[in-house]
């Protein structure tokens, strides 16, 4: 059996190099490449630009190479944006030839002839900028460092991809020149491999789970699938060219790497479109669940298709003005990538002019409503692609209907669009499935191209799951009456005949008076405010949305909430369209278009005091606020309208376990009906989102598990009134779990308590007060254990802060909770701290705390001081072995650990007494290691030797010491020559020389 502990980061690095070589990449070992370390380009391969541009004058390529090495002044994002433009589209250069200025276009990559490009992978590629750093693996194409891979050891449980992400962000700060040329970054520890761009947060780094576009075996994607999935040469080049874009607006640049589901689905859509152009013009339906990046998939689709078809024209149709604006805005942000500026048609005449005044290109946006009463062809062109957003709303249809009273014939929207664009090819994009009874959608667009359902999206981390909670019973609404009115309203609306519309309005007025009754509004607003304050205020950023039945009810709810909470004037706002017939006082609440735009920015800003948005229709589709976790619904909705609305809370955000829907109107049955259209596995997994049936039972189950794990420990005082007693119970609980005999129990507890926290976040309002108290205790204990076990510097002040926050959230307790009464960072070099630790009552916790702090300090020495590292490591190991084997008691081990802490403190102060820096002290410890060394040298001589040795190493240090054996040998010769001058080591003490050389090599590695 292979011992995994030997499979370290270096072994994993070598495995990946071999994988790249199997994919046909050339390989070099960084230190073996003779080069200028300040230039991150691989100059050997850069020469290939002359070959792929062999038809051009050499001066033109010279000018291109000069351009790509001089980005001038600007942010990393600006420089990277410029380079991606060059990489994807080539560089226009001007140069002088025979005394005359010429201009031409130079390619950086030959996208048409894969084999003419050079693909190279280099490990340990040193880059010198503000600091010197050596990334693990860099992937080059034609000499450009397009991908930086940061690896972590698969065998170590104290490091993971999060650490790799932190390291990548550090690199961007201190060696930004490397990232000028970066397409994307990779972080991997073998078990998890993810890719993301220079602007991506850690939670937006995504796995690549397939090499063929299948979703069947993607629950856990191994590193082989990831690297082969992205770096197979054809796919890698396709990703570079067609699936990386900057989304730019006036405030920031966001670089986006297409996810694996977007890559394969877009390519399927392109292929389907090409077939449709030459057949029935039905390209199909692209169903990717809400929140999984459908708008960006459209951008990638348009970009790729316009290259293959040599500049077709695209017409993008939505069914609402606000959706038209949102989609148009997304395309506008990517206009550099698309190499053209999209336009919004103001009328059918304007759209007709746009379509006929150009013979190529063009991305034009319009709404379905503009096709009403339009019965002639806009254009006969056959190179027009119609993209329909949400391809199956009720307004679509090919059929004609007759008004039985007036005899007027009404033509379905789909038919009108077909008549206006008779030779176009049609493709539908949707976030919800087509209804099984919806024949017309398939008739217009064809069958599904690709299905990326909720189950897959949640599994991939592209979205989070949604839970449902019903509050109807609490406010005593008559659900049966609401349901009858609601069903009748929607039935009449969908028939869309004039005389029934009038009847529908009559029923609507009943609904309005019922739902808008003062006593009902009072009940609902009181309940929303209480539910929000008790359960959702502290959930992530506290963002919530209230969906009101109508505009007048939205205003009533706003006024009532402010009556209940007068200080919430900045916290809650109304977002809805206005009308000339609105009462004057409404205008102050609704505002104009620019005011609503400002509210959009405020709601998207996680730090802004605006936390609650009351909406009617606006913001229910195409509006993303990742931290939004709560939606209160007081409006009947059904089908895809309902599914799109609730998807506002399924966006990914750091720490977000899921979104919560709180229902005040009775949408449960409609939710189940809507889910019946989803895939079988979606129905199975998310068909029942009910908190009472899913989240709350899971919470109770995990609570019972945690109780069992604490069997034999009395934590009843946690439920008392004393903050001091509560904090003491927490400390004792940690002490209980830290007992050596409970090592496996502790591991299980950490896992189960984390799940307990997750389920509570979704059912806090359902959990009884006693249950919330109990969960708060388990979470406080878990937090402390994790902090104590963590490799990060332990701050008990931080622990106190977190426990206080937990208690305040869960049980509304006040006052400061102290586990140990210290206000500053814990330090072993603080004598008072050691005295306080000795006085702690929780002995198991004390042992764990001391062992962790000592281990931290030994780790510091391990990187800097070989002698002290070995000395204290052995001392600590011997002491803990004696304790584990029962040779010494809890009290005795605490005293022994405190002794080691004091020895560490003395060692720390030794350098100050000798006038040496910490760096010099490490060399002094190695030189003065032999026990009778002072028989041969006095302290003054040893200090002088130490300082001269340190100075010599500093002066002769080179970048390649760490990696090149020849340079390392030269360093050893320099050290031996200096030691010989001092006749060191004395006779019969040759072992001392080995220790000094070992310390020098450690210094070299650490300084590198």
XYZ file of N, CA and C in Angstrom, residues 721-857:
411
model
N -29.287 32.755 33.301
C -29.249 34.192 33.024
C -27.841 34.755 33.027
N -26.884 34.024 33.600
C -25.533 34.581 33.786
C -24.666 34.388 32.544
N -24.157 35.513 32.008
C -23.243 35.434 30.876
C -21.945 34.733 31.275
N -21.503 34.979 32.512
C -20.269 34.356 32.991
C -20.424 32.842 33.018
N -21.530 32.354 33.589
C -21.756 30.905 33.650
C -21.859 30.309 32.256
N -22.498 31.064 31.344
C -22.629 30.578 29.971
C -21.252 30.398 29.331
N -20.402 31.401 29.526
C -19.064 31.316 28.927
C -18.248 30.193 29.560
N -18.452 29.969 30.871
C -17.732 28.882 31.544
C -18.197 27.516 31.025
N -19.499 27.398 30.737
C -20.023 26.142 30.193
C -19.438 25.888 28.802
N -19.289 26.957 28.017
C -18.678 26.808 26.687
C -17.254 26.272 26.834
N -16.467 26.909 27.723
C -15.088 26.459 27.957
C -15.047 25.010 28.420
N -15.965 24.668 29.341
C -16.005 23.294 29.846
C -16.399 22.324 28.738
N -17.302 22.765 27.848
C -17.711 21.925 26.715
C -16.543 21.648 25.781
N -15.741 22.680 25.541
C -14.535 22.496 24.722
C -13.601 21.519 25.415
N -13.433 21.711 26.730
C -12.571 20.839 27.524
C -13.035 19.380 27.444
N -14.358 19.188 27.511
C -14.952 17.862 27.430
C -14.609 17.189 26.095
N -14.756 17.942 25.004
C -14.501 17.379 23.677
C -13.006 17.202 23.387
N -12.177 17.990 24.048
C -10.730 17.917 23.798
C -10.053 16.760 24.537
N -10.805 16.030 25.375
C -10.234 14.874 26.069
C -9.684 13.889 25.038
N -8.491 13.402 25.292
C -7.812 12.534 24.319
C -8.638 11.302 23.958
N -9.431 10.828 24.890
C -10.225 9.624 24.641
C -11.370 9.894 23.667
N -11.647 11.177 23.364
C -12.779 11.516 22.497
C -12.331 12.049 21.129
N -11.161 11.674 20.687
C -10.633 12.214 19.424
C -11.599 11.959 18.258
N -12.098 10.730 18.134
C -13.020 10.408 17.033
C -14.380 11.089 17.243
N -14.819 11.151 18.498
C -16.087 11.832 18.812
C -15.990 13.300 18.429
N -14.856 13.915 18.709
C -14.659 15.332 18.383
C -14.758 15.563 16.875
N -14.123 14.695 16.081
C -14.179 14.836 14.617
C -15.621 14.773 14.130
N -16.370 13.797 14.680
C -17.769 13.640 14.279
C -18.582 14.863 14.706
N -18.311 15.362 15.915
C -19.041 16.528 16.416
C -18.818 17.745 15.514
N -17.573 17.990 15.114
C -17.280 19.149 14.263
C -18.070 19.085 12.956
N -18.180 17.899 12.414
C -18.921 17.713 11.164
C -20.427 17.923 11.379
N -20.982 17.277 12.420
C -22.423 17.336 12.659
C -22.864 18.721 13.129
N -22.034 19.393 13.927
C -22.395 20.733 14.413
C -22.425 21.747 13.278
N -21.571 21.543 12.283
C -21.574 22.426 11.114
C -22.869 22.242 10.314
N -23.315 20.984 10.176
C -24.579 20.718 9.494
C -25.760 21.276 10.302
N -25.652 21.200 11.618
C -26.679 21.771 12.488
C -26.828 23.269 12.224
N -25.703 23.952 12.102
C -25.697 25.397 11.819
C -26.361 25.674 10.466
N -26.031 24.856 9.467
C -26.591 25.035 8.120
C -28.111 24.938 8.148
N -28.650 23.864 8.767
C -30.101 23.670 8.758
C -30.805 24.731 9.595
N -30.175 25.186 10.675
C -30.794 26.231 11.497
C -30.930 27.531 10.701
N -29.950 27.813 9.827
C -30.005 29.056 9.042
C -31.240 29.091 8.151
N -31.811 27.919 7.843
C -32.972 27.847 6.957
C -34.297 27.692 7.700
N -34.235 27.353 9.007
C -35.507 27.118 9.717
C -35.529 27.803 11.076
N -34.783 28.897 11.216
C -34.664 29.552 12.522
C -36.026 29.944 13.093
N -36.940 30.387 12.205
C -38.242 30.837 12.713
C -39.087 29.667 13.217
N -38.814 28.450 12.714
C -39.579 27.273 13.132
C -39.010 26.650 14.409
N -37.710 26.820 14.607
C -37.065 26.196 15.764
C -37.560 26.837 17.058
N -37.812 26.008 18.068
C -38.250 26.519 19.371
C -37.077 27.210 20.058
N -37.419 28.085 21.000
C -36.382 28.859 21.685
C -35.352 27.936 22.350
N -35.825 26.886 23.012
C -34.920 25.931 23.673
C -33.978 25.294 22.648
N -34.507 24.970 21.470
C -33.678 24.359 20.425
C -32.626 25.341 19.921
N -33.031 26.612 19.763
C -32.068 27.619 19.297
C -30.971 27.829 20.336
N -31.354 27.861 21.628
C -30.372 27.981 22.710
C -29.350 26.850 22.621
N -29.901 25.640 22.491
C -29.043 24.453 22.481
C -28.103 24.484 21.273
N -28.644 24.855 20.108
C -27.828 24.948 18.887
C -26.742 26.003 19.053
N -27.066 27.106 19.755
C -26.074 28.159 19.995
C -24.911 27.626 20.836
N -25.239 26.776 21.821
C -24.176 26.167 22.638
C -23.260 25.308 21.777
N -23.846 24.420 20.962
C -23.031 23.529 20.136
C -22.188 24.322 19.126
N -22.769 25.386 18.575
C -22.011 26.189 17.598
C -20.869 26.940 18.271
N -21.099 27.431 19.496
C -20.037 28.125 20.225
C -18.870 27.179 20.516
N -19.193 25.963 20.956
C -18.149 24.960 21.234
C -17.401 24.615 19.949
N -18.158 24.398 18.869
C -17.520 24.061 17.579
C -16.564 25.168 17.128
N -17.010 26.415 17.254
C -16.191 27.558 16.824
C -14.866 27.593 17.581
N -14.935 27.413 18.912
C -13.710 27.463 19.721
C -12.764 26.321 19.354
N -13.311 25.098 19.206
C -12.467 23.940 18.860
C -11.781 24.164 17.525
N -12.530 24.669 16.546
C -11.953 24.927 15.215
C -10.841 25.955 15.316
N -11.082 27.013 16.106
C -10.057 28.053 16.257
C -8.807 27.505 16.933
N -9.013 26.695 17.962
C -7.872 26.132 18.680
C -7.092 25.175 17.779
N -7.810 24.429 16.942
C -7.171 23.442 16.066
C -6.569 24.072 14.825
N -6.979 25.299 14.528
C -6.538 25.934 13.280
C -5.058 26.250 13.322
N -4.441 26.259 12.123
C -3.032 26.622 12.030
C -2.833 28.130 12.023
N -3.937 28.867 11.920
C -3.795 30.314 11.897
C -3.539 30.817 13.303
N -2.898 31.990 13.424
C -2.583 32.572 14.720
C -3.866 32.716 15.527
N -3.871 32.218 16.727
C -5.086 32.183 17.530
C -5.289 33.502 18.260
N -6.445 34.093 18.057
C -6.825 35.285 18.798
C -8.063 34.960 19.615
N -7.902 34.905 20.923
C -9.062 34.619 21.761
C -10.042 35.777 21.735
N -9.537 36.966 21.415
C -10.429 38.105 21.242
C -11.411 37.833 20.117
N -10.898 37.205 19.047
C -11.746 36.852 17.902
C -12.759 35.788 18.306
N -12.289 34.801 19.116
C -13.215 33.762 19.595
C -14.324 34.400 20.421
N -13.942 35.297 21.332
C -14.944 35.972 22.166
C -15.968 36.702 21.311
N -15.450 37.380 20.267
C -16.318 38.151 19.374
C -17.326 37.236 18.686
N -16.832 36.093 18.205
C -17.705 35.178 17.469
C -18.764 34.568 18.384
N -18.345 34.185 19.592
C -19.312 33.581 20.517
C -20.373 34.606 20.909
N -19.934 35.841 21.169
C -20.884 36.894 21.516
C -21.895 37.072 20.397
N -21.394 37.095 19.171
C -22.263 37.268 17.999
C -23.267 36.112 17.898
N -22.756 34.886 18.123
C -23.633 33.709 18.050
C -24.739 33.797 19.095
N -24.361 34.153 20.317
C -25.340 34.212 21.391
C -26.349 35.320 21.138
N -25.846 36.472 20.653
C -26.757 37.582 20.374
C -27.756 37.223 19.284
N -27.276 36.523 18.249
C -28.157 36.131 17.149
C -29.195 35.127 17.612
N -28.758 34.124 18.354
C -29.623 32.983 18.627
C -30.518 33.170 19.848
N -30.026 33.865 20.872
C -30.821 33.893 22.104
C -30.970 35.291 22.686
N -30.548 36.278 21.910
C -30.734 37.671 22.309
C -30.090 37.993 23.659
N -29.006 37.305 23.999
C -28.344 37.637 25.255
C -27.499 38.874 25.037
N -27.176 39.576 26.124
C -26.347 40.778 26.015
C -25.104 40.586 26.850
N -24.176 41.527 26.704
C -22.944 41.431 27.478
C -21.862 40.728 26.704
N -20.649 40.810 27.202
C -19.492 40.227 26.532
C -19.243 38.836 27.072
N -19.056 37.881 26.168
C -18.797 36.494 26.567
C -17.302 36.263 26.470
N -16.661 35.932 27.577
C -15.222 35.695 27.582
C -14.899 34.245 27.872
N -14.188 33.611 26.961
C -13.704 32.259 27.226
C -12.473 32.362 28.117
N -11.551 33.219 27.727
C -10.410 33.573 28.586
C -10.326 35.082 28.544
N -10.121 35.705 29.662
C -10.192 37.160 29.713
C -8.900 37.788 29.205
N -8.712 37.763 27.890
C -7.578 38.467 27.277
C -8.108 39.314 26.147
N -7.541 40.477 25.991
C -8.057 41.381 24.968
C -7.162 41.429 23.747
N -5.911 41.016 23.866
C -4.977 41.124 22.746
C -4.679 39.758 22.155
N -3.860 39.765 21.107
C -3.426 38.526 20.467
C -2.676 37.668 21.488
N -2.963 36.371 21.507
C -2.291 35.469 22.442
C -0.810 35.403 22.109
N 0.062 35.508 23.128
C 1.502 35.433 22.888
C 2.164 34.592 23.970
N 2.972 33.633 23.551
C 3.726 32.813 24.500
C 4.789 33.635 25.212
N 5.114 34.785 24.632
C 6.184 35.609 25.211
C 5.640 36.621 26.220
N 4.368 36.443 26.579
C 3.748 37.304 27.586
C 3.656 36.513 28.890
N 4.479 36.852 29.899
C 4.492 36.078 31.157
C 3.122 36.048 31.841
N 2.383 37.153 31.772
C 1.072 37.195 32.421
C 0.105 36.210 31.775
N 0.228 36.048 30.456
C -0.666 35.113 29.762
C -0.463 33.692 30.279
N 0.793 33.282 30.451
C 1.070 31.928 30.932
C 0.501 31.716 32.332
N 0.550 32.749 33.157
C -0.035 32.637 34.497
C -1.553 32.467 34.410
N -2.187 33.198 33.472
C -3.640 33.085 33.331
C -4.037 31.702 32.817
N -3.229 31.168 31.891
C -3.503 29.831 31.355
C -3.424 28.795 32.462
N -2.410 28.921 33.310
C -2.241 27.966 34.405
C -3.460 27.978 35.327
N -4.109 29.147 35.440
C -5.236 29.280 36.371
C -6.560 28.817 35.776
N -6.571 28.476 34.482
C -7.823 28.044 33.846
C -8.332 26.740 34.465
N -9.666 26.641 34.588
C -10.260 25.444 35.172
C -10.339 24.287 34.169
N -10.491 24.599 32.887
C -10.689 23.561 31.868
C -9.341 23.004 31.436
N -8.894 21.928 32.072
C -7.535 21.446 31.839
C -7.328 20.868 30.440
N -8.303 20.124 29.897
C -8.127 19.568 28.539
C -7.986 20.683 27.516
N -8.826 21.707 27.689
C -8.758 22.863 26.789
C -7.404 23.551 26.934
N -6.910 23.667 28.184
C -5.616 24.308 28.435
C -4.494 23.565 27.722
N -4.523 22.239 27.824
C -3.487 21.426 27.162
C -3.533 21.655 25.649
N -4.741 21.603 25.065
C -4.882 21.788 23.617
C -4.399 23.163 23.192
N -4.755 24.173 23.994
C -4.360 25.545 23.676
C -2.840 25.693 23.706
N -2.213 25.205 24.768
C -0.756 25.318 24.895
C -0.041 24.527 23.800
N -0.521 23.313 23.549
C 0.119 22.496 22.513
C 0.036 23.192 21.160
N -1.110 23.776 20.875
C -1.294 24.466 19.594
C -0.362 25.670 19.478
N -0.266 26.474 20.554
C 0.598 27.665 20.525
C 2.076 27.289 20.412
N 2.470 26.241 21.116
C 3.861 25.786 21.041
C 4.175 25.251 19.640
N 3.243 24.478 19.105
C 3.423 23.966 17.742
C 3.570 25.102 16.739
N 2.767 26.157 16.911
C 2.871 27.322 16.030
C 4.278 27.909 16.057
N 4.827 28.040 17.284
C 6.155 28.646 17.404
C 7.235 27.722 16.839
